[in-house]
DNA sequence: ATTAGCACTCGAATCACAGGAGTGCTAATA
DNA sequence: TATTAGCACTCCTGTGATTCGAGTGCTAAT
């Protein structure tokens, strides 16, 4: 049996209807569609074939059919056509970024909010990675005896600062000297390439403070990865709007999984090499996500990338979600890029 | 009719049972208790009185009684006796702080986790306010043309740093000079007392940079309040464990209210003058919280205070919750205090 | 003042039953 | 040969009706 054009169209019609209604679709519903002029009996035969081929499932004998995950996969890969946002929607998105948003965190939060309110799904946004950002200045500030705050200023503004241990007895002027040496040495270097070991002359210059320096730089590297803390979540409770999660037990599992952001971080960082990543139902590794679909996309801030995505029921309007991710991703990228450019 | 000793004991028994079972309690259940030797008929009469007095309610004619909010209020004010934690529980709490927790945020997060996992309710912890902390050092770090990062180092480690606008053309050495003047001037001053206006000599010294300084200090003040961002939440989905929230609609309302932390912040900061604040059901101002009880407490880090609390069903084990808040509050206070003392 | 006894109430669970949406199969049709 | 009308069949859903039992309130006895 082969998946001819007609079967495709019928399958698409079923998926479209099911996405809208969340109830099993019957043959009559399809036969009544204006662009399909076949009797319900014919549709029934085709549906029967599609079920045999694994694209449809029957909750019980006398119910309609619902698309299988295999069907959604086919839909996403082959059937679906690129959706476009209305002008009003584009304006709305633009409007969301017009206010005074002057901090990275604010922009990320706003993005997550826009995404979840436009999709009505749960959204997540990951801050851009800072690895390839160039160092502008490194400054040590004494905090207390034996401790200092290392502030690294980059092209994109300040990175997270880190408290490090310094040799006891190191005073302010010494720190000043170290700060200057470090700045001079690393100015213009990408954060990921900052390493004391590679630079013998630096080791010599700082000699006595060598170990401390190693510690400082490793702390710095650790703080490079935004980590799960860099994930901004929004609309977690949107999932409760969908009949799939009317069951409190299921909802709990899902929401509990969101509470620790490790999994979201993994989802967002796993696929940064492609524009879109779509994981449908059981394709998700995480058990609590196996009746969801996760769609993620990347956005660019200059040379660095961040990612954003949504989590919703498998029965999801993939085309629209992708259009939104594309557009919002572009927007947030532009906003952040210009925000940082203006700094220079 | 008066609330005599016997009525009190019966009411307490009803509340205790209802807290445990969440089902209306009947007269027989009470009469069977070992320390109450009365027939069910007698209990029925007393229950009828208690209902008339407003302490009990009947879901329907032939069901048992459930305590009214007025009853819980009475319970909390007069009947309840202080509970104590077991040694094992105390050890558990201690154990939770034994690991290497070297950052304020980590400690706060851990505290929220402990609190929610021991109570099985939703917990929230607010970072200590920084108002009365003493300044140790103020440092401006250039970020880009016209912008600088103001880092304030205090007794308790670094405060949040803020990006401020500086006069164009201000170079590194000038900033250095300003930093030194500010540090010298404000060292040992409480953050809340830092203000350029009050110090004429400073204005003179900095003269040309005066406006910029005002801006810097006002930004600083704004960052003093931890704000809603200083609230750490944990166990939000615990509420789904309770039959009161088996209804998805109700659960959604509750969880959505938690998503923006403004309300939590208000709850935690409203009552910092007393050791405990207990708001039962309708006593809460916020609509979404009116079938919950909120219990908050304060903890001390040296002279500054923070607060922590839990949100759960009205049917809550108040005595245990208060014991836990007291103990965990003491623990987190000690941990943070010693953490910062060690810094000196 | 307490309690045994009893009629009464009302929700929860169970069951039977009708209604209806939808299927699958067969035979007729173009 | 592909399509379709017709029809029996399946099985879910909603609705009453019925039963069951926990619990109450009242009265009369202790």
XYZ file of C-alpha atoms (C1' of nucleotides) in Angstrom:
748
model
C 0.000 0.000 0.000
C 1.345 3.355 -0.807
C 0.774 6.816 0.551
C -0.674 8.548 -2.481
C -1.678 12.139 -2.850
C -5.247 11.579 -1.776
C -4.288 9.805 1.422
C -1.967 12.684 2.212
C -4.722 15.235 1.806
C -7.082 13.224 3.937
C -4.454 12.780 6.597
C -3.735 16.469 6.576
C -7.430 17.248 6.937
C -7.684 14.884 9.876
C -4.668 16.402 11.577
C -5.915 19.921 11.017
C -9.273 19.074 12.484
C -7.806 17.207 15.411
C -5.445 20.030 16.275
C -8.449 22.271 16.517
C -10.901 20.075 18.354
C -8.905 17.444 20.241
C -11.691 14.976 19.574
C -11.476 11.915 17.319
C -12.319 12.799 13.741
C -15.002 10.852 11.912
C -15.289 10.107 8.230
C -18.307 12.336 7.704
C -16.497 15.362 9.094
C -13.872 14.969 6.416
C -16.222 14.201 3.542
C -18.117 17.393 4.257
C -15.032 19.561 3.721
C -15.432 21.748 0.618
C -12.142 20.764 -1.031
C -12.713 17.063 -0.613
C -15.507 15.655 -2.693
C -15.691 12.078 -1.636
C -18.358 10.210 0.253
C -17.852 9.263 3.855
C -17.646 5.616 2.818
C -14.649 6.300 0.635
C -13.037 8.276 3.402
C -13.676 5.361 5.719
C -11.821 3.039 3.405
C -8.907 5.423 3.157
C -8.899 5.917 6.884
C -8.801 2.208 7.372
C -5.753 2.080 5.099
C -4.090 4.935 6.926
C -4.651 3.152 10.199
C -3.082 0.009 8.832
C -0.100 2.065 7.751
C 0.273 3.436 11.254
C -0.755 7.007 10.688
C -4.065 6.848 12.500
C -5.310 5.357 15.721
C -8.728 4.493 17.033
C -9.421 5.145 20.718
C -12.227 2.586 20.486
C -14.226 0.834 17.811
C -16.981 3.310 17.256
C -15.028 6.509 17.620
C -13.346 8.517 14.919
C -9.611 8.392 14.310
C -6.816 10.426 15.840
C -3.411 10.995 14.245
C -0.525 8.916 15.560
C 2.826 10.463 16.391
C 4.092 8.983 13.161
C 1.460 11.080 11.406
C 2.647 14.258 13.090
C 6.194 13.425 12.104
C 5.119 12.994 8.493
C 3.106 16.178 8.719
C 6.038 18.165 10.008
C 8.492 16.665 7.542
C 6.442 16.605 4.362
C 2.930 17.920 4.461
C 3.090 21.106 6.463
C 3.610 24.348 4.626
C 5.286 27.389 6.043
C 2.827 29.638 7.852
C 2.968 33.409 7.911
C 2.032 35.820 10.625
C -0.512 38.522 10.027
C 0.641 42.100 9.934
C -1.215 42.700 13.199
C 0.732 39.941 14.857
C 4.007 41.305 13.587
C 3.076 44.723 14.880
C 2.174 43.226 18.223
C 5.562 41.592 18.528
C 7.306 44.735 17.539
C 5.294 46.688 20.063
C 6.430 44.361 22.807
C 10.023 45.409 22.270
C 9.449 49.122 21.903
C 9.434 49.907 25.594
C 12.521 50.694 27.529
C 14.181 47.370 27.924
C 17.720 48.084 28.917
C 18.873 44.851 30.472
C 19.525 41.474 28.944
C 17.396 39.733 31.553
C 14.467 41.990 30.879
C 14.562 41.297 27.182
C 14.727 37.566 27.754
C 11.825 37.669 30.152
C 9.762 39.760 27.783
C 10.520 37.354 24.964
C 9.345 34.400 26.995
C 6.192 36.266 27.845
C 5.419 37.189 24.243
C 6.071 33.678 23.088
C 3.806 32.059 25.624
C 1.034 34.573 25.238
C 0.979 34.255 21.469
C 1.194 30.497 21.330
C -0.752 29.730 24.506
C 1.852 27.107 25.185
C 4.635 27.001 27.730
C 7.622 28.921 26.482
C 11.290 28.962 27.370
C 14.099 31.244 26.335
C 17.796 30.725 26.915
C 20.188 33.633 27.213
C 22.787 33.823 24.483
C 25.995 31.948 25.250
C 28.876 34.186 26.084
C 31.720 31.977 24.897
C 32.678 33.885 21.827
C 32.272 37.338 23.280
C 35.369 39.496 23.442
C 36.858 40.683 26.687
C 37.017 44.424 27.210
C 38.233 44.676 30.721
C 38.951 42.506 33.722
C 38.712 44.066 37.134
C 39.323 42.627 40.579
C 37.546 44.349 43.436
C 38.489 43.474 46.997
C 35.591 42.109 48.975
C 37.229 41.055 52.212
C 40.473 39.626 53.504
C 41.310 36.800 51.130
C 38.431 37.365 48.763
C 37.814 39.433 45.700
C 35.125 39.939 43.132
C 36.214 39.333 39.569
C 34.207 41.433 37.140
C 34.647 40.758 33.449
C 33.356 43.399 31.100
C 32.710 42.232 27.555
C 31.448 43.463 24.255
C 27.965 42.610 25.393
C 28.135 44.277 28.770
C 29.111 42.705 32.045
C 29.248 38.979 32.457
C 28.287 37.392 35.678
C 30.836 38.302 38.287
C 32.414 35.697 40.465
C 33.831 35.756 43.942
C 37.288 34.217 44.065
C 39.850 33.555 46.734
C 43.000 35.626 46.588
C 46.200 35.289 48.593
C 45.843 36.772 52.030
C 47.638 40.011 52.309
C 47.001 40.992 48.730
C 46.070 44.622 48.950
C 44.216 46.978 46.770
C 47.113 48.270 44.741
C 48.303 44.771 43.973
C 44.885 43.876 42.721
C 44.922 46.957 40.640
C 48.175 45.842 39.101
C 46.840 42.364 38.398
C 43.673 43.817 36.920
C 45.677 45.954 34.566
C 47.939 43.147 33.479
C 44.986 40.882 32.834
C 43.109 43.513 30.939
C 46.031 44.389 28.752
C 46.729 40.759 28.076
C 43.226 39.565 27.302
C 41.605 42.541 25.728
C 39.901 41.418 22.525
C 40.232 37.756 23.313
C 37.169 35.573 23.129
C 36.110 34.451 26.567
C 36.540 30.829 25.670
C 40.176 31.395 24.821
C 41.058 33.015 28.088
C 43.518 30.730 29.818
C 46.559 31.449 31.867
C 48.361 28.301 30.942
C 48.790 29.226 27.338
C 50.564 32.428 28.089
C 53.944 31.906 29.658
C 54.834 35.532 29.873
C 51.746 36.124 31.971
C 52.731 33.370 34.305
C 56.089 34.942 34.719
C 54.694 38.383 35.307
C 52.397 37.222 38.013
C 54.606 34.502 39.300
C 53.799 34.448 42.959
C 50.100 34.779 42.337
C 50.010 31.987 39.848
C 47.740 29.524 41.650
C 45.285 32.191 42.528
C 45.155 33.180 38.920
C 44.402 29.673 37.814
C 41.562 29.564 40.261
C 40.239 32.883 39.059
C 40.234 31.850 35.431
C 38.657 28.496 36.060
C 35.923 30.197 38.047
C 35.488 32.477 35.107
C 35.131 29.599 32.722
C 32.607 27.990 34.959
C 30.535 31.132 34.868
C 30.659 31.215 31.091
C 27.940 28.702 30.638
C 24.753 30.411 31.529
C 23.585 27.032 32.798
C 20.058 26.170 33.790
C 19.863 29.551 35.491
C 19.898 31.163 32.077
C 16.569 29.649 31.173
C 13.554 31.887 31.398
C 10.216 30.149 31.575
C 6.758 31.570 30.964
C 3.203 30.320 30.767
C 3.854 27.078 32.557
C 0.224 26.852 33.497
C -0.939 27.219 29.917
C -0.692 23.486 29.602
C -3.674 23.196 31.927
C -5.821 24.720 29.214
C -5.543 21.614 27.083
C -7.820 18.651 27.594
C -4.801 16.381 27.307
C -3.818 17.663 30.742
C -7.194 17.728 32.396
C -5.931 14.936 34.551
C -4.351 16.385 37.681
C -1.871 13.542 37.918
C -0.492 14.167 34.472
C -0.388 17.897 35.038
C 1.565 17.424 38.207
C 4.197 15.314 36.512
C 4.616 17.885 33.812
C 4.766 20.909 36.080
C 7.109 19.184 38.502
C 9.463 18.465 35.631
C 9.556 22.156 34.799
C 10.348 23.170 38.337
C 13.967 22.227 38.091
C 15.186 23.848 34.951
C 17.893 21.334 34.149
C 15.748 19.511 31.674
C 14.708 22.679 29.887
C 18.330 23.694 29.640
C 19.127 20.372 28.065
C 16.275 20.728 25.608
C 17.424 24.171 24.603
C 21.103 23.404 24.235
C 20.858 20.008 22.597
C 20.077 21.275 19.150
C 21.794 24.573 18.517
C 23.268 23.545 15.202
C 19.986 23.571 13.320
C 17.420 26.304 12.908
C 14.571 24.232 14.289
C 14.391 21.157 16.401
C 11.076 19.384 16.766
C 10.612 16.545 19.177
C 7.247 14.871 19.032
C 5.907 12.869 21.959
C 7.936 9.740 22.529
C 10.839 11.246 20.616
C 11.585 13.125 23.809
C 14.058 11.433 26.070
C 12.600 12.791 29.242
C 9.783 10.657 30.541
C 7.580 13.509 31.730
C 7.718 15.090 28.291
C 6.609 12.048 26.348
C 3.105 13.262 25.740
C 4.325 16.689 24.756
C 6.001 18.120 21.747
C 8.951 20.405 22.114
C 9.896 22.851 19.389
C 13.068 24.858 19.765
C 14.813 27.372 17.544
C 17.957 29.433 17.727
C 18.454 33.163 17.545
C 21.560 35.138 16.806
C 23.060 38.044 18.687
C 25.961 39.030 16.531
C 28.168 35.962 16.427
C 26.707 34.323 19.506
C 23.570 32.238 19.631
C 20.800 31.686 22.085
C 17.735 29.562 21.808
C 14.062 29.659 22.499
C 11.265 27.169 22.308
C 7.882 26.042 23.390
C 6.399 22.962 24.965
C 2.858 21.999 24.183
C 0.615 19.054 23.511
C 1.558 16.763 20.632
C -1.575 18.060 18.968
C 0.037 21.359 18.236
C -0.169 23.897 15.465
C 3.393 23.282 14.342
C 3.314 25.620 11.378
C 2.178 28.565 13.429
C 4.585 27.800 16.242
C 7.483 27.677 13.841
C 6.468 30.935 12.231
C 6.292 32.558 15.644
C 9.610 31.147 16.773
C 11.231 32.364 13.594
C 9.824 35.846 13.858
C 10.275 36.330 17.577
C 13.747 34.817 17.414
C 14.644 37.334 14.777
C 13.196 40.144 16.828
C 14.978 39.286 20.028
C 18.208 38.846 18.143
C 17.893 42.265 16.579
C 16.920 43.946 19.826
C 19.855 42.480 21.695
C 22.313 43.137 18.913
C 21.365 46.775 18.622
C 21.276 47.112 22.381
C 24.867 46.050 22.606
C 26.030 47.886 19.553
C 24.809 51.160 20.936
C 27.094 50.505 23.871
C 30.225 50.723 21.829
C -23.883 29.825 74.799
C -20.296 29.725 75.828
C -17.248 27.938 74.558
C -16.401 25.736 77.515
C -13.475 23.407 77.902
C -15.306 20.419 76.562
C -16.367 22.191 73.391
C -12.784 23.266 72.878
C -11.507 19.715 73.148
C -14.114 18.458 70.771
C -13.366 21.220 68.306
C -9.673 20.463 68.508
C -10.355 16.792 67.870
C -12.452 17.650 64.837
C -9.805 19.961 63.449
C -7.053 17.408 64.029
C -9.032 14.745 62.255
C -9.997 16.995 59.391
C -6.437 18.150 58.837
C -5.506 14.521 58.448
C -8.353 13.220 56.322
C -9.891 16.200 54.512
C -13.280 14.530 54.842
C -16.132 15.776 57.024
C -15.854 14.206 60.464
C -18.841 12.578 62.099
C -19.852 12.343 65.713
C -18.956 8.673 66.053
C -15.396 9.297 64.911
C -14.924 11.688 67.785
C -16.710 9.621 70.418
C -14.420 6.694 69.647
C -11.291 8.675 70.505
C -9.635 7.274 73.643
C -9.397 10.571 75.500
C -12.993 11.494 74.950
C -15.497 9.313 76.740
C -18.795 10.580 75.549
C -21.396 8.958 73.370
C -21.877 10.009 69.829
C -25.238 11.549 70.754
C -23.590 13.912 73.203
C -20.998 14.823 70.646
C -23.781 15.503 68.202
C -25.365 17.966 70.565
C -22.068 19.716 71.145
C -21.372 19.777 67.437
C -24.738 21.332 66.831
C -23.845 24.045 69.330
C -20.443 24.587 67.741
C -22.100 24.957 64.380
C -24.497 27.522 65.777
C -21.508 29.433 67.150
C -19.900 29.487 63.748
C -17.022 27.101 64.333
C -18.328 24.227 62.259
C -19.961 23.864 58.894
C -21.955 21.121 57.261
C -21.396 20.492 53.569
C -24.831 18.894 53.447
C -27.372 17.594 55.892
C -26.210 14.056 56.298
C -22.485 14.616 56.225
C -20.150 15.207 59.122
C -18.887 18.660 60.051
C -15.857 20.544 58.838
C -14.117 23.353 60.719
C -14.881 26.904 59.575
C -12.134 29.450 59.063
C -13.197 30.987 62.319
C -12.377 27.649 63.934
C -8.891 27.624 62.462
C -8.365 31.140 63.703
C -9.406 30.085 67.197
C -7.213 27.028 66.910
C -4.184 29.046 65.950
C -4.781 31.713 68.559
C -5.821 29.675 71.561
C -5.954 25.938 71.214
C -2.820 25.001 69.337
C 0.258 24.137 71.346
C 3.795 24.565 70.152
C 5.026 21.549 68.266
C 8.559 20.243 68.342
C 10.607 18.621 65.665
C 12.104 15.210 66.137
C 15.837 14.882 66.476
C 15.903 13.159 63.114
C 14.194 16.114 61.500
C 16.614 18.541 63.077
C 19.496 16.430 61.861
C 17.999 16.383 58.400
C 17.777 20.161 58.296
C 21.302 20.497 59.567
C 22.477 18.062 56.954
C 20.955 20.154 54.225
C 23.243 23.031 55.076
C 26.422 21.054 55.542
C 27.407 20.978 51.906
C 29.426 23.659 50.273
C 27.004 26.478 49.842
C 29.058 29.522 49.178
C 26.623 31.892 47.606
C 23.646 33.692 49.027
C 21.403 32.554 46.212
C 22.347 28.945 46.723
C 21.490 29.092 50.400
C 18.154 30.711 49.709
C 17.316 28.137 47.081
C 18.297 25.280 49.343
C 16.187 26.729 52.131
C 13.140 26.913 49.911
C 13.738 23.335 48.896
C 14.054 22.053 52.441
C 10.981 23.926 53.523
C 8.798 22.629 50.747
C 10.035 19.085 50.980
C 9.475 18.903 54.742
C 6.080 20.542 54.753
C 4.838 19.236 51.422
C 3.437 22.685 50.829
C 4.566 25.446 48.514
C 7.401 27.395 50.075
C 8.881 30.811 49.474
C 11.995 32.460 50.829
C 12.951 36.093 50.529
C 16.566 37.210 50.532
C 17.543 39.379 53.464
C 17.094 43.086 52.885
C 20.320 44.921 52.372
C 19.308 48.323 53.682
C 21.237 48.281 56.913
C 24.354 46.668 55.562
C 27.555 48.682 55.753
C 29.443 49.761 52.694
C 32.972 48.472 52.334
C 33.931 49.677 48.937
C 32.442 51.355 45.895
C 34.019 50.707 42.558
C 33.202 52.011 39.103
C 34.287 49.854 36.201
C 34.113 51.237 32.689
C 31.863 49.233 30.409
C 31.755 51.320 27.292
C 31.812 54.911 26.188
C 29.355 56.694 28.474
C 28.585 53.700 30.641
C 30.023 52.160 33.742
C 29.279 49.350 36.116
C 28.892 50.407 39.738
C 29.866 47.615 42.085
C 29.152 48.089 45.751
C 30.900 45.728 48.117
C 29.298 45.397 51.527
C 29.737 43.567 54.786
C 27.669 40.756 53.355
C 29.501 40.446 50.069
C 28.663 42.104 46.829
C 25.330 43.738 46.250
C 23.736 43.670 42.907
C 25.746 45.793 40.556
C 24.134 48.384 38.364
C 24.978 49.857 35.019
C 24.914 53.644 35.093
C 25.502 56.398 32.606
C 28.619 58.456 33.099
C 29.678 61.634 31.350
C 31.145 60.910 27.935
C 34.814 61.317 27.971
C 35.235 60.145 31.531
C 38.219 57.901 31.416
C 39.495 55.129 33.530
C 41.674 57.202 35.837
C 38.889 59.628 36.557
C 36.650 56.762 37.495
C 39.344 55.478 39.689
C 39.482 58.787 41.437
C 35.704 58.924 41.887
C 35.715 55.361 43.179
C 38.279 56.218 45.763
C 36.500 59.324 46.912
C 33.227 57.488 47.212
C 34.783 54.617 49.059
C 36.575 56.831 51.505
C 33.463 58.860 52.084
C 30.938 56.075 52.523
C 32.949 53.306 54.105
C 31.034 52.049 57.132
C 27.835 53.833 56.174
C 24.631 51.853 56.026
C 23.414 51.493 52.458
C 20.188 53.272 53.229
C 22.084 56.338 54.393
C 24.171 56.672 51.273
C 23.178 59.916 49.621
C 25.186 62.539 47.857
C 22.894 65.357 48.794
C 23.676 65.201 52.438
C 27.364 65.619 51.995
C 28.297 69.038 50.695
C 31.995 68.424 50.730
C 31.474 65.476 48.409
C 29.526 67.598 46.033
C 32.324 70.061 45.999
C 34.948 67.420 45.505
C 33.178 65.952 42.534
C 31.650 69.146 41.297
C 31.509 68.651 37.587
C 30.341 65.080 37.924
C 27.559 65.925 40.272
C 24.540 64.944 38.209
C 26.064 61.732 37.206
C 26.704 60.966 40.842
C 23.099 61.591 41.744
C 22.058 59.192 39.073
C 24.490 56.600 40.280
C 23.286 56.779 43.840
C 19.630 56.697 42.949
C 20.243 53.630 40.818
C 21.967 52.152 43.780
C 19.024 52.825 46.014
C 16.701 51.265 43.556
C 18.770 48.123 43.620
C 18.603 47.995 47.386
C 15.214 46.435 47.519
C 15.615 42.882 46.490
C 12.150 43.190 44.974
C 10.071 40.336 43.663
C 13.213 38.947 42.085
C 14.498 38.176 45.563
C 11.776 35.632 46.135
C 12.703 32.000 45.760
C 9.832 29.597 45.260
C 9.798 25.834 45.658
C 7.287 23.024 45.557
C 4.658 24.994 43.671
C 3.132 21.776 42.428
C 2.790 20.350 45.923
C -0.583 22.006 46.089
C -1.812 19.507 43.527
C -1.411 16.774 46.117
C -4.314 18.076 48.143
C -7.895 17.149 47.317
C -8.861 20.806 47.751
C -7.067 21.410 44.473
C -8.195 18.387 42.552
C -10.123 20.747 40.372
C -7.964 21.809 37.442
C -9.603 25.227 37.280
C -8.736 26.057 40.847
C -5.244 24.726 40.460
C -4.700 26.884 37.415
C -5.766 30.015 39.241
C -3.426 29.284 42.073
C -0.429 28.390 39.952
C -0.954 31.339 37.647
C -0.938 33.639 40.665
C 2.449 32.237 41.654
C 3.939 32.780 38.229
C 4.436 36.464 38.731
C 6.162 36.796 42.033
C 4.797 40.210 42.948
C 2.127 38.797 45.187
C 4.562 36.524 46.995
C 6.843 39.442 47.574
C 3.982 41.375 49.086
C 3.059 38.468 51.312
C 6.608 38.136 52.543
C 7.281 41.798 53.181
C 3.935 42.795 54.651
C 4.580 41.366 58.063
C 8.231 41.622 58.975
C 7.610 43.182 62.354
C 6.271 40.036 63.983
C 7.807 36.604 64.283
C 4.911 34.862 62.589
C 2.145 35.987 60.352
C -0.737 33.649 59.657
C -3.369 34.436 57.111
C -6.212 31.976 56.918
C -8.379 31.690 53.837
C -10.452 34.796 53.303
C -8.086 36.786 55.493
C -5.861 36.950 52.454
C -6.334 39.983 50.322
C -5.417 38.312 47.092
C -8.357 36.601 45.486
C -6.490 33.565 44.254
C -5.216 32.886 47.739
C -8.544 32.907 49.471
C -8.805 29.178 49.824
C -5.251 28.937 51.057
C -3.500 29.744 54.243
C -0.235 31.610 54.201
C 2.190 31.385 57.071
C 5.275 33.557 57.043
C 8.101 34.073 59.477
C 11.213 36.184 59.628
C 14.821 35.218 59.998
C 17.777 37.266 61.050
C 21.147 37.673 59.415
C 23.017 39.842 61.842
C 21.007 43.043 61.997
C 19.138 42.498 58.755
C 16.053 40.408 58.320
C 14.660 38.216 55.618
C 11.518 36.192 55.565
C 10.257 32.802 54.573
C 6.895 31.173 54.455
C 4.627 28.532 53.068
C 1.323 28.438 51.252
C -0.968 25.503 51.735
C -4.574 24.526 52.094
C -6.517 26.120 54.955
C -6.619 22.632 56.389
C -3.006 22.803 57.381
C -0.910 21.476 60.212
C -0.194 24.927 61.579
C 1.731 23.760 64.626
C 4.158 21.717 62.612
C 4.528 24.394 59.968
C 5.367 26.968 62.595
C 7.887 24.689 64.249
C 9.542 24.116 60.889
C 9.570 27.784 59.984
C 11.097 28.610 63.340
C 13.794 26.000 63.087
C 14.651 26.454 59.428
C 14.564 30.215 59.824
C 17.058 29.944 62.638
C 19.239 27.639 60.564
C 19.330 29.806 57.478
C 20.018 32.855 59.608
C 22.954 31.147 61.255
C 24.340 29.810 58.022
C 24.222 33.186 56.336
C 25.584 35.038 59.340
C 28.561 32.731 59.684
C 29.078 32.759 55.956
C 29.481 36.483 55.987
C 31.417 36.662 59.213
C 34.017 34.345 57.871
C 34.525 36.926 55.169
C 35.804 39.547 57.509
C -26.931 15.725 81.899
C -26.258 11.768 79.196
C -27.409 8.234 76.096
C -29.929 4.582 73.469
C -32.937 4.210 69.778
C -34.962 5.341 65.569
C -36.698 7.785 61.628
C -34.975 10.635 58.199
C -31.777 12.891 54.789
C -28.783 13.060 51.239
C -24.606 12.034 48.662
C -22.058 8.235 46.302
C -22.020 4.172 43.856
C -24.236 0.943 40.753
C -27.002 -0.454 37.068
C -30.045 -0.344 33.173
C -31.231 1.889 29.201
C -31.702 5.006 25.335
C -29.321 7.889 22.027
C -26.034 8.715 18.804
C -21.743 8.953 16.489
C -19.069 6.214 13.923
C -17.429 1.969 11.799
C -17.144 -2.077 8.558
C -19.149 -4.735 5.243
C -21.965 -5.767 1.225
C -24.149 -4.874 -2.762
C -25.379 -1.631 -6.189
C -23.719 1.859 -9.430
C -21.131 4.744 -12.830
C -12.650 -0.965 -11.046
C -13.409 2.740 -7.988
C -17.064 4.833 -5.562
C -21.031 5.016 -2.819
C -25.597 4.022 -0.553
C -27.443 1.234 2.869
C -27.498 -1.159 7.032
C -26.246 -3.836 10.982
C -23.229 -3.472 14.729
C -20.230 -1.417 18.385
C -19.373 1.185 22.111
C -19.225 5.593 24.476
C -22.096 9.048 26.942
C -25.653 10.803 29.506
C -29.745 10.058 32.326
C -32.719 8.191 35.660
C -33.789 4.936 39.107
C -32.308 2.365 42.869
C -29.731 1.020 46.657
C -26.532 1.698 50.399
C -24.654 3.758 54.199
C -22.865 7.372 56.895
C -24.512 10.751 59.610
C -27.955 13.723 61.725
C -31.776 15.318 64.852
C -35.149 14.264 67.932
C -37.428 11.818 71.675
C -37.728 9.187 75.508
C -35.410 6.581 78.929
C -31.705 6.435 82.370
